[in-house]
Amino acid sequence: RNNPKFWRLWCYLPNLSYGAKSKKMNSRLSVQDEHDCVAAAMPELIRIHKQGGIRLVVNGYRVNGKVWIHFIIGDTAGNNRLLGQYNGSGEMSMPYRDCQCPFSELDSSNPSCEYRTDAMMRDVKKQHDGKTKKYEQEALQKSYSNHLIDNAFMMEGVPISTKYLGVYGVFPPELLHTTDE
């Protein structure tokens, strides 16, 4: 990642706060705006994947370069936003973006984790969208510590390297949750 010759540009995201007044935007809407921008680039990635990749010549051989999202590296705040997870340091219900561990179990050296999957979070999102009252939607968001947005990485056909976990399996784990002291 430190060598620019290995970087591949996938899409540009505009600076969504450029020119904005000092009024703070709702964090859920801010995260959704970013995902709406990423979602605009997804159809091309999906199309290339469905067509079998990109035809290339490598060392004189004609090959198809397969395209998929294998791993996403970023800082904690950025990775949380890509999963719709709350950013914060307070006592959130489920502060760890990859699993359902409650705050009270984070100091356990051997927590009993249930990893989040795309299917699980789609079900939660469906419950969220079925609620008619805003306070009910916000309570569900708070219980999962997640904005429950329309996540661009969970669009139909997005090529993710792990089908079981989906986008939740392509982020590195948090150090907080992987060390045993």
XYZ file of N, CA and C in Angstrom:
543
model
N 0.815 -1.209 0.000
C 0.000 0.000 0.000
C 0.845 1.255 0.000
N 2.118 1.149 0.390
C 2.975 2.324 0.420
C 3.579 2.661 -0.944
N 3.503 1.744 -1.892
C 4.084 1.968 -3.202
C 2.981 2.374 -4.188
N 3.001 3.607 -4.669
C 1.924 4.089 -5.543
C 1.740 3.280 -6.826
N 2.753 2.552 -7.280
C 2.574 1.805 -8.521
C 1.584 0.644 -8.351
N 1.260 0.306 -7.115
C 0.286 -0.753 -6.866
C -1.110 -0.206 -6.545
N -1.260 1.096 -6.504
C -2.561 1.693 -6.217
C -3.441 1.595 -7.448
N -4.713 1.339 -7.249
C -5.693 1.333 -8.331
C -6.863 2.222 -7.935
N -7.115 3.228 -8.733
C -8.215 4.135 -8.474
C -9.514 3.473 -8.906
N -10.468 3.472 -8.042
C -11.749 2.875 -8.372
C -12.788 3.967 -8.615
N -12.875 4.926 -7.724
C -13.831 6.013 -7.912
C -13.385 7.221 -7.085
N -13.854 8.360 -7.497
C -13.633 9.590 -6.740
C -14.866 9.871 -5.898
N -14.660 10.286 -4.665
C -15.763 10.743 -3.830
C -15.597 12.238 -3.635
N -16.642 12.983 -3.906
C -16.526 14.428 -3.709
C -16.433 14.771 -2.232
N -15.865 15.928 -1.957
C -15.836 16.436 -0.586
C -17.242 16.947 -0.294
N -18.020 16.124 0.367
C -19.437 16.432 0.572
C -19.673 17.574 1.549
N -18.658 17.939 2.314
C -18.838 19.038 3.256
C -18.309 20.362 2.696
N -17.739 20.354 1.489
C -17.190 21.577 0.912
C -18.292 22.620 0.742
N -18.053 23.801 1.231
C -18.997 24.901 1.087
C -20.182 24.826 2.035
N -20.217 23.809 2.881
C -21.341 23.676 3.809
C -21.248 24.739 4.897
N -22.373 25.154 5.357
C -22.423 26.086 6.476
C -21.900 25.378 7.720
N -21.707 26.088 8.777
C -21.164 25.503 10.005
C -22.161 24.579 10.701
N -23.411 24.567 10.244
C -24.414 23.700 10.847
C -24.006 22.235 10.653
N -23.973 21.486 11.739
C -23.546 20.090 11.702
C -24.646 19.228 11.078
N -24.224 18.367 10.151
C -25.158 17.480 9.479
C -25.431 16.245 10.350
N -26.627 15.733 10.284
C -26.992 14.493 10.947
C -26.010 13.402 10.510
N -25.416 12.666 11.471
C -24.360 11.697 11.132
C -24.888 10.563 10.254
N -26.117 10.142 10.463
C -26.691 9.087 9.621
C -26.802 9.561 8.175
N -27.260 10.779 7.967
C -27.383 11.315 6.612
C -26.011 11.508 5.966
N -25.030 11.911 6.762
C -23.676 12.089 6.259
C -23.095 10.759 5.763
N -23.269 9.701 6.549
C -22.785 8.374 6.155
C -23.547 7.890 4.921
N -24.856 8.122 4.886
C -25.653 7.698 3.731
C -25.223 8.433 2.465
N -24.908 9.726 2.575
C -24.427 10.480 1.416
C -23.171 9.851 0.825
N -22.238 9.443 1.689
C -21.017 8.787 1.202
C -21.351 7.491 0.482
N -22.262 6.715 1.048
C -22.640 5.448 0.421
C -23.382 5.669 -0.892
N -24.144 6.735 -0.997
C -24.808 7.048 -2.265
C -23.775 7.332 -3.354
N -22.682 7.994 -2.990
C -21.604 8.255 -3.954
C -20.904 6.964 -4.356
N -20.592 6.118 -3.389
C -19.953 4.830 -3.696
C -20.897 3.974 -4.545
N -22.186 4.002 -4.240
C -23.168 3.220 -4.993
C -23.210 3.619 -6.471
N -22.890 4.864 -6.773
C -22.879 5.307 -8.174
C -21.760 4.636 -8.962
N -20.686 4.215 -8.286
C -19.567 3.549 -8.957
C -19.733 2.031 -8.994
N -20.615 1.475 -8.193
C -20.754 0.023 -8.093
C -21.221 -0.669 -9.376
N -22.169 -0.103 -10.136
C -22.633 -0.826 -11.335
C -21.503 -1.196 -12.303
N -20.509 -0.339 -12.444
C -19.396 -0.651 -13.341
C -18.577 -1.828 -12.806
N -18.322 -1.843 -11.509
C -17.592 -2.946 -10.887
C -18.381 -4.248 -11.027
N -19.676 -4.188 -10.805
C -20.544 -5.364 -10.929
C -20.545 -5.862 -12.372
N -20.646 -4.950 -13.327
C -20.663 -5.329 -14.743
C -19.369 -6.030 -15.139
N -18.239 -5.464 -14.768
C -16.941 -6.065 -15.098
C -16.845 -7.466 -14.497
N -17.278 -7.603 -13.254
C -17.227 -8.908 -12.590
C -18.123 -9.923 -13.306
N -19.364 -9.524 -13.630
C -20.309 -10.436 -14.293
C -19.839 -10.839 -15.690
N -19.092 -9.973 -16.342
C -18.587 -10.283 -17.683
C -17.297 -11.107 -17.638
N -16.872 -11.515 -16.468
C -15.718 -12.389 -16.352
C -14.403 -11.696 -16.111
N -14.405 -10.401 -15.970
C -13.171 -9.684 -15.666
C -12.730 -8.777 -16.794
N -11.452 -8.455 -16.780
C -10.854 -7.560 -17.777
C -9.832 -8.371 -18.567
N -9.951 -8.343 -19.881
C -8.994 -9.074 -20.718
C -7.653 -8.356 -20.712
N -6.609 -9.136 -20.417
C -5.255 -8.601 -20.317
C -4.279 -9.527 -21.037
N -3.115 -8.993 -21.333
C -2.013 -9.817 -21.817
C -0.920 -9.726 -20.757
N -0.578 -10.901 -20.174
C 0.432 -10.975 -19.127
C 1.517 -11.948 -19.584
N 2.728 -11.426 -19.726
C 3.855 -12.250 -20.188
C 3.529 -12.981 -21.490
N 2.808 -12.300 -22.379
C 2.479 -12.873 -23.682
C 1.244 -13.749 -23.699
N 0.621 -13.998 -22.554
C -0.578 -14.829 -22.482
C -1.816 -13.957 -22.318
N -2.871 -14.317 -23.064
C -4.153 -13.626 -22.901
C -4.860 -14.218 -21.683
N -5.203 -13.369 -20.740
C -5.854 -13.813 -19.507
C -7.012 -12.884 -19.186
N -7.882 -13.341 -18.305
C -8.940 -12.498 -17.761
C -8.562 -12.126 -16.335
N -8.417 -10.843 -16.087
C -8.164 -10.366 -14.730
C -9.485 -10.284 -13.992
N -9.655 -11.105 -12.966
C -10.897 -11.114 -12.183
C -10.913 -9.936 -11.221
N -12.065 -9.349 -11.060
C -12.221 -8.161 -10.223
C -13.146 -8.483 -9.058
N -12.669 -8.219 -7.842
C -13.504 -8.354 -6.663
C -12.880 -7.538 -5.538
N -13.663 -7.297 -4.511
C -13.166 -6.572 -3.335
C -12.669 -7.625 -2.355
N -11.362 -7.675 -2.183
C -10.763 -8.698 -1.336
C -10.538 -8.202 0.089
N -10.109 -6.958 0.231
C -9.704 -6.446 1.530
C -9.836 -4.930 1.497
N -10.335 -4.337 2.558
C -10.434 -2.882 2.652
C -9.622 -2.442 3.861
N -8.664 -1.559 3.615
C -7.810 -1.066 4.681
C -8.090 0.421 4.881
N -8.255 0.816 6.113
C -8.468 2.221 6.416
C -8.317 2.438 7.912
N -8.553 3.658 8.328
C -8.514 3.911 9.766
C -9.839 3.472 10.382
N -9.892 3.395 11.682
C -11.075 2.909 12.373
C -12.310 3.722 12.027
N -12.194 5.035 12.049
C -13.360 5.886 11.768
C -13.861 5.674 10.342
N -12.947 5.600 9.396
C -13.346 5.390 8.002
C -13.976 4.029 7.787
N -13.382 2.993 8.375
C -13.947 1.650 8.246
C -15.324 1.568 8.892
N -15.486 2.220 10.041
C -16.801 2.248 10.677
C -17.836 2.890 9.760
N -17.470 3.990 9.117
C -18.413 4.668 8.215
C -18.786 3.773 7.036
N -17.819 3.003 6.527
C -18.111 2.116 5.397
C -19.057 0.981 5.786
N -19.145 0.690 7.073
C -20.090 -0.325 7.539
C -21.314 0.289 8.214
N -21.379 1.614 8.245
C -22.518 2.279 8.867
C -22.466 2.264 10.386
N -21.346 1.820 10.941
C -21.193 1.688 12.395
C -21.009 3.055 13.035
N -21.536 3.225 14.235
C -21.325 4.458 14.986
C -19.842 4.645 15.255
N -19.393 5.877 15.240
C -18.061 6.230 15.698
C -18.224 6.885 17.052
N -17.465 6.467 18.012
C -17.559 7.060 19.342
C -16.808 6.226 20.347
N -16.671 6.767 21.521
C -15.946 6.057 22.567
C -16.808 5.853 23.808
N -18.055 6.187 23.713
C -18.941 6.025 24.866
C -19.415 4.591 24.989
N -20.319 4.361 25.909
C -20.844 3.020 26.121
C -21.929 2.718 25.085
N -21.493 2.362 23.876
C -22.432 1.981 22.825
C -22.876 0.543 23.070
N -24.035 0.175 22.562
C -24.541 -1.186 22.741
C -23.584 -2.219 22.171
N -23.164 -2.016 20.936
C -22.267 -2.943 20.246
C -21.169 -2.138 19.555
N -20.132 -1.766 20.292
C -19.129 -0.861 19.733
C -18.204 -1.488 18.690
N -18.142 -2.796 18.625
C -17.251 -3.463 17.683
C -18.006 -3.748 16.393
N -17.532 -3.249 15.269
C -18.279 -3.294 14.014
C -18.459 -4.685 13.429
N -17.622 -5.635 13.799
C -17.657 -6.946 13.158
C -18.545 -7.979 13.850
N -18.959 -7.724 15.081
C -19.728 -8.753 15.777
C -20.785 -8.137 16.681
N -21.532 -9.027 17.303
C -22.656 -8.625 18.134
C -22.282 -8.522 19.612
N -20.991 -8.499 19.942
C -20.576 -8.426 21.344
C -21.034 -7.108 21.971
N -21.706 -7.194 23.109
C -22.093 -5.960 23.793
C -20.895 -5.320 24.486
N -21.033 -4.065 24.829
C -19.979 -3.305 25.492
C -19.491 -4.031 26.748
N -20.409 -4.634 27.488
C -20.061 -5.278 28.755
C -19.125 -6.470 28.585
N -19.026 -7.042 27.386
C -18.163 -8.202 27.158
C -16.825 -7.859 26.512
N -16.578 -6.612 26.216
C -15.360 -6.266 25.502
C -14.096 -6.480 26.308
N -14.203 -6.513 27.633
C -13.006 -6.751 28.429
C -12.760 -8.245 28.668
N -13.603 -9.090 28.127
C -13.424 -10.532 28.260
C -12.288 -10.994 27.354
N -11.412 -11.845 27.883
C -10.314 -12.349 27.057
C -10.791 -13.436 26.101
N -12.000 -13.949 26.318
C -12.539 -14.972 25.430
C -14.040 -14.718 25.217
N -14.373 -13.646 24.488
C -15.791 -13.327 24.306
C -16.470 -14.356 23.396
N -17.741 -14.533 23.591
C -18.503 -15.420 22.704
C -19.109 -14.552 21.607
N -18.424 -14.513 20.484
C -18.811 -13.620 19.391
C -19.770 -14.285 18.419
N -20.702 -13.495 17.930
C -21.508 -13.867 16.775
C -21.162 -12.820 15.722
N -20.429 -13.246 14.708
C -19.991 -12.295 13.693
C -21.166 -11.783 12.882
N -21.102 -10.522 12.538
C -22.116 -9.935 11.687
C -21.924 -10.432 10.258
N -23.035 -10.589 9.577
C -23.007 -10.977 8.169
C -23.910 -10.032 7.400
N -23.741 -10.015 6.081
C -24.632 -9.202 5.254
C -26.085 -9.625 5.468
N -26.330 -10.938 5.501
C -27.711 -11.433 5.657
C -28.314 -10.941 6.976
N -27.553 -11.026 8.052
C -28.033 -10.573 9.357
C -28.391 -9.087 9.315
N -27.486 -8.293 8.773
C -27.712 -6.847 8.775
C -28.801 -6.439 7.774
N -28.987 -7.215 6.713
C -30.115 -6.951 5.805
C -31.436 -7.168 6.542
N -31.504 -8.226 7.354
C -32.709 -8.487 8.144
C -32.978 -7.348 9.126
N -31.930 -6.872 9.790
C -32.081 -5.763 10.736
C -32.529 -4.506 9.993
N -31.949 -4.258 8.826
C -32.320 -3.083 8.023
C -33.785 -3.181 7.596
N -34.241 -4.375 7.255
C -35.644 -4.568 6.866
C -36.567 -4.255 8.039
N -36.178 -4.698 9.250
C -36.954 -4.356 10.452
C -37.000 -2.845 10.633
N -35.842 -2.207 10.469
C -35.711 -0.754 10.616
C -36.647 -0.034 9.660
N -36.600 -0.431 8.402
C -37.408 0.249 7.378
C -38.901 -0.015 7.556
N -39.247 -1.114 8.244
C -40.652 -1.430 8.490
C -41.254 -0.660 9.657
N -40.417 -0.021 10.440
C -40.915 0.757 11.579
C -41.470 2.089 11.064
N -42.609 2.474 11.581
C -43.257 3.692 11.105
C -42.913 4.924 11.928
N -42.441 4.718 13.123
C -42.123 5.845 13.996
C -40.605 6.046 14.056
N -40.192 7.297 13.947
C -38.771 7.623 13.937
C -38.077 7.159 15.216
N -38.727 7.313 16.366
C -38.093 6.908 17.628
C -37.858 5.395 17.658
N -38.724 4.611 16.988
C -38.516 3.161 16.916
C -37.308 2.833 16.036
N -37.174 3.560 14.926
C -36.015 3.360 14.047
C -34.724 3.715 14.780
N -34.746 4.843 15.489
C -33.546 5.283 16.218
C -33.185 4.314 17.336
N -34.180 3.730 17.989
C -33.909 2.752 19.053
C -33.235 1.507 18.470
N -33.681 1.068 17.292
C -33.062 -0.094 16.652
C -31.634 0.228 16.224
N -31.436 1.426 15.672
C -30.072 1.852 15.305
C -29.172 1.822 16.540
N -29.658 2.385 17.614
C -28.865 2.462 18.847
C -28.559 1.070 19.396
N -29.512 0.154 19.310
C -29.294 -1.194 19.854
C -28.200 -1.945 19.086
N -27.991 -1.609 17.822
C -26.928 -2.225 17.015
C -25.712 -1.312 16.862
N -25.780 -0.109 17.408
C -24.717 0.895 17.244
C -24.381 1.071 15.771
N -25.416 1.098 14.947
C -25.245 1.159 13.500
C -26.323 2.077 12.924
N -25.936 2.861 11.924
C -26.888 3.801 11.322
C -27.946 3.105 10.470
N -27.726 1.837 10.134
C -28.662 1.055 9.323
C -29.032 1.791 8.033
N -27.995 2.153 7.303
C -28.127 2.863 6.026
C -28.303 1.858 4.889
N -28.525 2.371 3.688
C -28.483 1.545 2.483
C -27.016 1.436 2.108
N -26.378 0.339 2.518
C -24.941 0.178 2.373
C -24.582 -0.189 0.941
N -23.740 0.625 0.307
C -23.358 0.419 -1.090
C -22.664 -0.917 -1.311
N -21.944 -1.404 -0.303
C -21.217 -2.663 -0.447
C -22.125 -3.877 -0.327
N -23.391 -3.656 0.027
C -24.341 -4.754 0.136
C -25.328 -4.762 -1.023
N -25.021 -3.991 -2.063
C -25.848 -4.010 -3.267
C -25.770 -5.394 -3.914
N -26.832 -5.809 -4.574
C -26.868 -7.091 -5.266
C -25.766 -7.153 -6.325
N -24.963 -8.206 -6.273
C -23.940 -8.430 -7.293
C -22.573 -7.846 -7.009
N -22.410 -7.114 -5.910
C -21.087 -6.552 -5.596
C -20.141 -7.717 -5.303
N -19.019 -7.799 -6.025
C -18.098 -8.922 -5.820
C -17.242 -8.749 -4.571
N -17.602 -9.485 -3.535
C -16.893 -9.452 -2.250
C -16.219 -10.823 -2.086
N -15.040 -10.839 -1.490
C -14.259 -12.078 -1.410
C -14.849 -13.142 -0.494
N -15.700 -12.777 0.435
C -16.302 -13.776 1.322
C -17.819 -13.701 1.212
N -18.411 -14.756 0.706
C -19.863 -14.759 0.529
C -20.601 -14.867 1.862
N -20.039 -15.608 2.826
C -20.744 -15.798 4.094
C -20.828 -14.500 4.892
N -19.689 -13.877 5.184
C -19.689 -12.652 5.980
C -20.020 -11.430 5.144
N -19.766 -11.482 3.850
C -19.986 -10.326 3.000
C -19.017 -9.212 3.336
N -19.464 -7.987 3.243
C -18.584 -6.842 3.471
C -18.004 -6.857 4.884
N -18.683 -7.478 5.833
C -18.178 -7.528 7.208
C -16.916 -8.382 7.327
N -16.612 -9.182 6.326
C -15.427 -10.023 6.363
C -14.216 -9.470 5.643
N -14.315 -8.281 5.056
C -13.180 -7.755 4.289
C -12.415 -6.641 5.011
N -12.795 -6.350 6.233
C -12.087 -5.353 7.027
C -11.202 -6.051 8.048
N -10.004 -5.512 8.312
C -9.177 -6.128 9.356
C -9.844 -5.947 10.714
N -9.640 -6.902 11.616
C -10.250 -6.780 12.937
C -9.620 -5.646 13.746
N -10.364 -5.171 14.699
C -9.865 -4.134 15.597
C -8.865 -4.752 16.561
N -7.781 -4.066 16.809
C -6.767 -4.541 17.743
C -7.370 -4.731 19.142
N -8.253 -3.825 19.516
C -8.898 -3.887 20.827
C -9.518 -5.248 21.073
N -10.078 -5.835 20.035
C -10.860 -7.054 20.172
C -10.063 -8.315 19.865
N -8.802 -8.162 19.478
C -8.022 -9.331 19.073
C -6.847 -9.631 19.980
N -6.604 -8.793 20.966
C -5.488 -9.049 21.877
C -5.991 -9.645 23.168
N -5.188 -10.476 23.744
C -5.541 -11.129 25.012
C -4.501 -10.727 26.054
N -4.913 -9.902 26.998
C -3.965 -9.457 28.019
C -4.325 -10.037 29.361
